[in-house]
Amino acid sequence: MRRIAGIVLAVLLIGGVVAAVVAGRQDGDKGTATKTVRAVIGSEKADFFADPDVVKALAAKGYTVKTETSGSWAMEGLDLKGFDLAFPSSQAPADAIAAKYHVRQPLPRPFYSPLVVVAHRSAAQVLAANGLATLDQHRGLLKMNAYLDAARHDRTWQQLKGSNKYGELTGTVYIASTDPETSNSGALYLAAASYVAQGGKVVANNADVDRNAPLMRKLISVQGAQQSSSDAPFRDFVSGAGNPLVLVYESQVASLLIGKQDPGDLTVLYPDTTATSDHTVVPLTQEGRDLGELLTTDPALRRLAVRHGFRPAGDTAEFKAATAPYTSYLNQTRTGVRQAPVPTSAVLHEMARRARG
């Protein structure tokens, strides 16, 4: 009888353990993800959402985020049925998507990043010697009026004094950008350039587009084939390949530095008139809006956004603290930099089409 009782007790104990494990799996750890959110995002945020620490921080708040990438300006043409949110890299495409899907305002904007031009040191020094830039250690300002004048006249590196010392500086002087018809950074490049070309006025109608089309076409056509994302051109630049001047997001540079990767001879030129990439969430469901608000307000997620180089919305203290060792590269307060307004989505689409045409 004692042997039978012992066997029964062992079975009950094992059964209890199994039941507890099953119950734990069914209930889930209260700190693990319980909601799956589907998001279409700009590719420059892919590393952020793939970061194991971001995944863990989201899970602690009850979320698993499954992402698909798209060019920010291409998102408007996507069928977003089944997605909880779209997360383009600029407010203009976000507003267009919001209007299409009747999404209520305001839209969460968790973080942002200004556009910058990365230059090899030799190129930056030649630009500075010819009045196209100013330099201070590993950063400086790109004088947009002077640069656009060089573009209008098809200026070559060989025409700039001091360039003969650098065999890699040949051909037309231009900034390599992404495809403005599909990519946010390429479209914002046109927004900033046209604003400068119009004497500080945003392109607002067809007459403005007509007036700026020849110059915008020069800025784009000289580049030949363009990428749909700034990731590959930036990686090429850091590896020593590609064009000596490349338009990227400041976040890409900041992430490189914060991650203690070797910047090589990288020099960061802040255009004295630039456009800022406002990463804007377009909630398509309540879960999408909740996640957008969480990305904006949660201290852990804000710190992780900074680690990926983004400037969190609102207070700048987190970004300044994280990038304090790298002020020789980064203009924390964007001193000397003017913000260019961005045309409406329809106007910018037309400008990009004409620039590519």
Coordinates of C-alpha atoms in Angstrom, one line a residue:
M1 CA 0.0 0.0 0.0
R2 CA 2.8 2.4 0.9
R3 CA 4.5 1.6 -2.5
I4 CA 1.2 2.3 -4.4
A5 CA 0.6 5.5 -2.4
G6 CA 4.2 6.6 -3.3
I7 CA 3.6 6.0 -7.0
V8 CA 0.3 7.9 -6.9
L9 CA 2.0 10.9 -5.0
A10 CA 4.8 11.0 -7.6
V11 CA 2.3 11.0 -10.5
L12 CA 0.3 13.8 -8.8
L13 CA 3.5 15.8 -8.3
I14 CA 4.6 15.4 -11.9
G15 CA 1.1 16.3 -13.1
G16 CA 1.2 19.4 -11.0
V17 CA 4.5 20.5 -12.4
V18 CA 3.3 19.9 -16.0
A19 CA 0.1 21.8 -15.3
A20 CA 2.0 24.7 -13.9
V21 CA 4.3 24.8 -17.0
V22 CA 1.3 24.6 -19.3
A23 CA -0.5 27.3 -17.4
G24 CA 2.5 29.5 -17.4
R25 CA 2.8 29.1 -21.2
Q26 CA -0.9 29.8 -21.7
D27 CA -1.0 32.8 -19.4
G28 CA 2.4 34.0 -20.5
D29 CA 4.7 35.8 -18.2
K30 CA 3.0 39.1 -17.4
G31 CA 6.3 40.8 -18.5
T32 CA 6.4 39.2 -21.9
A33 CA 4.7 40.3 -25.1
T34 CA 1.0 39.7 -25.4
K35 CA 0.1 41.9 -28.5
T36 CA 1.5 41.5 -31.9
V37 CA 1.7 44.7 -33.9
R38 CA 2.4 44.8 -37.6
A39 CA 4.2 47.8 -38.9
V40 CA 5.5 49.0 -42.3
I41 CA 8.6 51.1 -41.6
G42 CA 11.3 53.1 -43.4
S43 CA 14.4 51.0 -43.7
E44 CA 16.5 53.3 -41.6
K45 CA 14.6 52.1 -38.6
A46 CA 15.1 48.4 -39.3
D47 CA 18.1 48.1 -37.1
F48 CA 16.3 49.8 -34.2
F49 CA 13.4 47.4 -34.3
A50 CA 15.7 44.4 -34.7
D51 CA 17.8 45.4 -31.7
P52 CA 17.4 42.7 -29.1
D53 CA 17.3 45.3 -26.3
V54 CA 14.4 47.1 -28.2
V55 CA 12.6 43.8 -28.6
K56 CA 13.0 43.1 -24.9
A57 CA 11.8 46.6 -23.9
L58 CA 8.8 46.3 -26.1
A59 CA 8.0 42.8 -24.7
A60 CA 8.2 44.2 -21.2
K61 CA 5.4 46.5 -22.2
G62 CA 3.4 43.8 -23.8
Y63 CA 4.3 44.1 -27.5
T64 CA 5.8 42.1 -30.3
V65 CA 6.4 44.2 -33.4
K66 CA 6.7 42.6 -36.8
T67 CA 8.0 44.9 -39.4
E68 CA 8.2 45.2 -43.2
T69 CA 10.3 47.9 -44.8
S70 CA 9.4 50.3 -47.6
G71 CA 10.6 53.6 -49.0
S72 CA 8.8 56.3 -47.0
W73 CA 7.4 57.9 -50.2
A74 CA 6.4 54.6 -51.6
M75 CA 4.2 53.8 -48.6
E76 CA 1.3 55.9 -49.9
G77 CA 0.8 53.4 -52.7
L78 CA 0.8 50.3 -50.6
D79 CA -2.2 48.4 -49.5
L80 CA -1.9 48.7 -45.7
K81 CA -4.8 46.4 -44.8
G82 CA -3.8 44.2 -42.0
F83 CA -1.1 46.6 -40.7
D84 CA -1.5 48.4 -37.3
L85 CA 0.7 51.3 -38.3
A86 CA 2.8 52.9 -41.0
F87 CA 6.1 54.6 -39.8
P88 CA 7.6 56.7 -42.6
S89 CA 10.5 59.0 -42.1
S90 CA 8.8 62.3 -42.7
Q91 CA 5.7 64.1 -41.8
A92 CA 4.5 64.8 -45.4
P93 CA 4.1 61.1 -46.5
A94 CA 2.7 60.4 -43.0
D95 CA 0.0 63.1 -43.5
A96 CA -0.8 61.8 -46.9
I97 CA -1.3 58.2 -45.5
A98 CA -3.3 59.6 -42.6
A99 CA -5.6 61.4 -45.0
K100 CA -6.0 58.3 -47.2
Y101 CA -7.0 56.1 -44.2
H102 CA -8.9 58.8 -42.3
V103 CA -6.5 58.7 -39.3
R104 CA -7.2 61.2 -36.6
Q105 CA -4.5 63.8 -35.7
P106 CA -2.2 64.4 -34.0
L107 CA 0.2 61.7 -35.2
P108 CA 2.9 60.5 -32.8
R109 CA 6.4 61.6 -33.7
P110 CA 8.8 59.6 -31.5
F111 CA 12.1 60.9 -32.8
Y112 CA 13.7 62.8 -35.6
S113 CA 17.0 63.3 -37.5
P114 CA 18.4 66.2 -39.6
L115 CA 19.9 65.4 -43.0
V116 CA 23.7 65.8 -43.2
V117 CA 26.3 65.3 -45.9
V118 CA 29.2 63.0 -45.1
A119 CA 32.5 63.9 -46.8
H120 CA 35.9 62.4 -47.0
R121 CA 38.4 64.8 -45.3
S122 CA 40.0 65.6 -48.6
A123 CA 36.7 66.6 -50.2
A124 CA 35.7 68.7 -47.2
Q125 CA 39.0 70.6 -47.2
V126 CA 38.7 71.4 -50.9
L127 CA 35.1 72.6 -50.5
A128 CA 36.2 74.8 -47.6
A129 CA 39.2 76.2 -49.5
N130 CA 36.8 77.2 -52.3
G131 CA 34.2 78.9 -50.2
L132 CA 31.6 76.0 -50.3
A133 CA 32.0 75.0 -46.7
T134 CA 33.4 75.9 -43.3
L135 CA 35.3 73.4 -41.2
D136 CA 35.7 72.8 -37.4
Q137 CA 37.5 69.6 -36.5
H138 CA 35.5 66.7 -38.0
R139 CA 32.4 68.7 -38.8
G140 CA 31.4 71.9 -40.6
L141 CA 28.7 73.7 -42.5
L142 CA 27.9 73.2 -46.2
K143 CA 27.0 76.5 -47.8
M144 CA 24.0 75.6 -49.8
N145 CA 23.8 78.7 -52.0
A146 CA 27.4 78.2 -53.0
Y147 CA 26.9 74.5 -53.6
L148 CA 23.8 75.1 -55.8
D149 CA 25.7 77.7 -57.8
A150 CA 28.3 75.1 -58.5
A151 CA 25.6 72.7 -59.5
R152 CA 24.1 75.2 -61.9
H153 CA 27.5 75.7 -63.6
D154 CA 28.4 72.0 -63.7
R155 CA 31.5 72.7 -61.6
T156 CA 34.1 69.9 -61.5
W157 CA 36.5 69.0 -58.8
Q158 CA 39.3 69.8 -61.2
Q159 CA 38.1 73.4 -61.3
L160 CA 38.4 73.8 -57.5
K161 CA 41.8 74.9 -56.2
G162 CA 43.7 72.3 -54.2
S163 CA 41.9 69.3 -55.7
N164 CA 44.9 68.3 -57.8
K165 CA 46.5 66.8 -54.6
Y166 CA 43.8 64.2 -54.4
G167 CA 43.5 61.8 -57.3
E168 CA 40.1 60.5 -56.1
L169 CA 38.5 63.9 -56.6
T170 CA 37.5 64.0 -60.3
G171 CA 34.4 64.7 -62.3
T172 CA 31.4 66.8 -61.4
V173 CA 31.0 68.0 -57.8
Y174 CA 27.7 66.5 -56.6
I175 CA 26.0 65.1 -53.5
A176 CA 24.9 61.4 -53.9
S177 CA 21.4 61.0 -52.6
T178 CA 18.6 58.4 -52.8
D179 CA 15.8 58.2 -55.3
P180 CA 13.4 61.1 -54.5
E181 CA 10.4 59.3 -55.9
T182 CA 10.6 56.5 -53.4
S183 CA 13.0 57.5 -50.6
N184 CA 12.5 60.1 -47.9
S185 CA 16.1 61.4 -47.8
G186 CA 16.1 62.0 -51.5
A187 CA 12.8 63.8 -51.4
L188 CA 13.9 66.0 -48.5
Y189 CA 17.1 66.9 -50.4
L190 CA 14.9 68.4 -53.1
A191 CA 12.8 70.2 -50.5
A192 CA 15.8 71.9 -48.9
A193 CA 17.5 72.6 -52.2
S194 CA 14.4 74.2 -53.8
Y195 CA 13.8 76.2 -50.6
V196 CA 17.3 77.7 -50.9
A197 CA 16.9 78.2 -54.7
Q198 CA 13.7 80.2 -54.1
G199 CA 15.3 82.6 -51.7
G200 CA 13.8 81.0 -48.6
K201 CA 10.3 80.2 -49.9
V202 CA 8.8 76.8 -50.0
V203 CA 7.7 75.3 -53.3
A204 CA 3.9 75.6 -53.2
N205 CA 2.5 75.3 -56.7
N206 CA 3.1 74.2 -60.3
A207 CA 4.7 77.5 -61.2
D208 CA 7.3 77.0 -58.4
V209 CA 7.9 73.4 -59.6
D210 CA 8.4 74.7 -63.2
R211 CA 10.9 77.3 -62.0
N212 CA 13.0 74.8 -60.0
A213 CA 12.8 71.8 -62.3
P214 CA 16.0 72.5 -64.3
L215 CA 18.1 72.8 -61.2
M216 CA 16.5 69.8 -59.5
R217 CA 17.1 67.7 -62.6
K218 CA 20.8 68.7 -62.5
L219 CA 21.1 67.6 -58.9
I220 CA 19.6 64.2 -59.7
S221 CA 20.6 63.4 -63.2
V222 CA 24.4 63.8 -62.5
Q223 CA 24.1 60.9 -60.1
G224 CA 23.1 58.2 -62.5
A225 CA 21.4 55.2 -60.8
Q226 CA 20.2 55.9 -57.3
Q227 CA 19.5 53.7 -54.3
S228 CA 16.1 53.5 -52.6
S229 CA 17.6 53.6 -49.1
S230 CA 20.5 55.6 -47.6
D231 CA 21.8 52.5 -45.8
A232 CA 23.9 51.1 -48.7
P233 CA 25.4 54.5 -49.8
F234 CA 26.4 55.2 -46.2
R235 CA 28.0 51.7 -45.7
D236 CA 29.8 52.2 -49.0
F237 CA 31.1 55.5 -47.9
V238 CA 32.4 54.2 -44.5
S239 CA 34.1 51.4 -46.3
G240 CA 36.0 53.9 -48.5
A241 CA 34.0 53.3 -51.7
G242 CA 31.4 55.5 -53.4
N243 CA 31.1 59.2 -53.9
P244 CA 33.1 61.6 -51.8
L245 CA 29.9 63.5 -50.8
V246 CA 26.9 61.5 -49.6
L247 CA 23.6 62.7 -48.2
V248 CA 22.6 60.6 -45.1
Y249 CA 20.8 61.0 -41.8
E250 CA 22.6 62.4 -38.8
S251 CA 21.3 59.3 -36.9
Q252 CA 23.4 57.0 -39.1
V253 CA 26.6 59.0 -38.1
A254 CA 25.6 59.2 -34.5
S255 CA 24.8 55.5 -34.3
L256 CA 28.2 54.7 -35.8
L257 CA 30.0 56.9 -33.2
I258 CA 28.0 55.7 -30.2
G259 CA 28.7 52.1 -31.3
K260 CA 32.4 53.0 -31.2
Q261 CA 32.9 52.0 -34.9
D262 CA 35.9 53.5 -36.7
P263 CA 34.7 56.6 -38.6
G264 CA 37.9 56.7 -40.7
D265 CA 38.3 60.1 -42.3
L266 CA 34.6 60.9 -42.1
T267 CA 33.7 64.6 -41.9
V268 CA 30.1 65.7 -41.2
L269 CA 28.8 68.7 -43.1
Y270 CA 25.6 70.1 -41.9
P271 CA 23.9 72.0 -44.8
D272 CA 23.3 75.5 -43.6
T273 CA 19.7 75.0 -44.8
T274 CA 18.5 71.4 -44.4
A275 CA 15.4 69.4 -43.9
T276 CA 14.7 67.3 -40.8
S277 CA 13.3 63.8 -41.0
D278 CA 10.4 63.6 -38.6
H279 CA 9.8 59.9 -38.0
T280 CA 6.0 59.9 -37.8
V281 CA 3.7 57.1 -36.8
V282 CA 0.4 56.7 -38.7
P283 CA -1.8 54.6 -36.4
L284 CA -4.2 52.4 -38.4
T285 CA -5.5 50.6 -35.2
Q286 CA -5.7 51.5 -31.6
E287 CA -2.8 49.1 -30.9
G288 CA -0.8 51.1 -33.5
R289 CA -1.5 54.4 -31.8
D290 CA -0.7 52.9 -28.3
L291 CA 2.7 51.7 -29.7
G292 CA 3.4 55.1 -31.2
E293 CA 2.7 56.8 -27.9
L294 CA 4.9 54.3 -26.1
L295 CA 7.8 54.9 -28.4
T296 CA 7.4 58.6 -27.7
T297 CA 7.2 58.6 -24.0
D298 CA 8.8 55.4 -22.6
P299 CA 12.2 56.3 -21.0
A300 CA 13.9 53.0 -22.0
L301 CA 12.7 53.1 -25.6
R302 CA 13.8 56.8 -25.8
R303 CA 17.3 55.8 -24.6
L304 CA 17.5 53.0 -27.1
A305 CA 16.4 55.4 -29.9
V306 CA 19.3 57.6 -29.0
R307 CA 21.6 54.6 -29.1
H308 CA 20.6 54.3 -32.7
G309 CA 21.4 57.9 -33.3
F310 CA 17.9 59.4 -33.3
R311 CA 17.0 62.6 -31.5
P312 CA 13.9 61.8 -29.2
A313 CA 11.0 64.2 -29.5
G314 CA 10.9 67.1 -27.0
D315 CA 13.8 67.3 -24.5
T316 CA 17.3 67.1 -26.0
A317 CA 19.1 66.1 -22.8
E318 CA 19.2 62.4 -23.7
F319 CA 20.8 63.0 -27.1
K320 CA 23.3 65.5 -25.8
A321 CA 24.4 63.2 -23.0
A322 CA 24.9 60.2 -25.3
T323 CA 26.7 62.2 -27.9
A324 CA 28.8 64.4 -25.6
P325 CA 32.1 62.5 -26.5
Y326 CA 31.5 63.1 -30.2
T327 CA 30.9 66.8 -30.5
S328 CA 33.9 67.1 -32.8
Y329 CA 31.7 65.3 -35.4
L330 CA 28.1 66.2 -34.3
N331 CA 26.5 69.7 -34.1
Q332 CA 24.3 68.9 -31.1
T333 CA 22.5 72.3 -31.1
R334 CA 22.6 72.6 -34.9
T335 CA 24.2 76.0 -34.6
G336 CA 24.2 77.9 -38.0
V337 CA 21.6 75.5 -39.5
R338 CA 18.3 76.7 -40.8
Q339 CA 15.3 74.4 -41.1
A340 CA 13.6 74.2 -44.5
P341 CA 9.8 73.7 -44.6
V342 CA 8.8 70.7 -46.6
P343 CA 6.3 71.0 -49.5
T344 CA 3.0 69.1 -49.5
S345 CA 3.2 65.5 -50.5
A346 CA 1.6 66.2 -53.9
V347 CA 4.0 69.0 -54.7
L348 CA 7.1 67.1 -53.6
H349 CA 6.0 64.0 -55.7
E350 CA 5.7 66.2 -58.7
M351 CA 9.1 67.8 -58.1
A352 CA 10.7 64.4 -57.7
R353 CA 9.0 63.2 -60.9
R354 CA 10.3 66.2 -62.8
A355 CA 13.8 65.8 -61.3
R356 CA 14.0 62.2 -62.4
G357 CA 12.5 62.9 -65.8

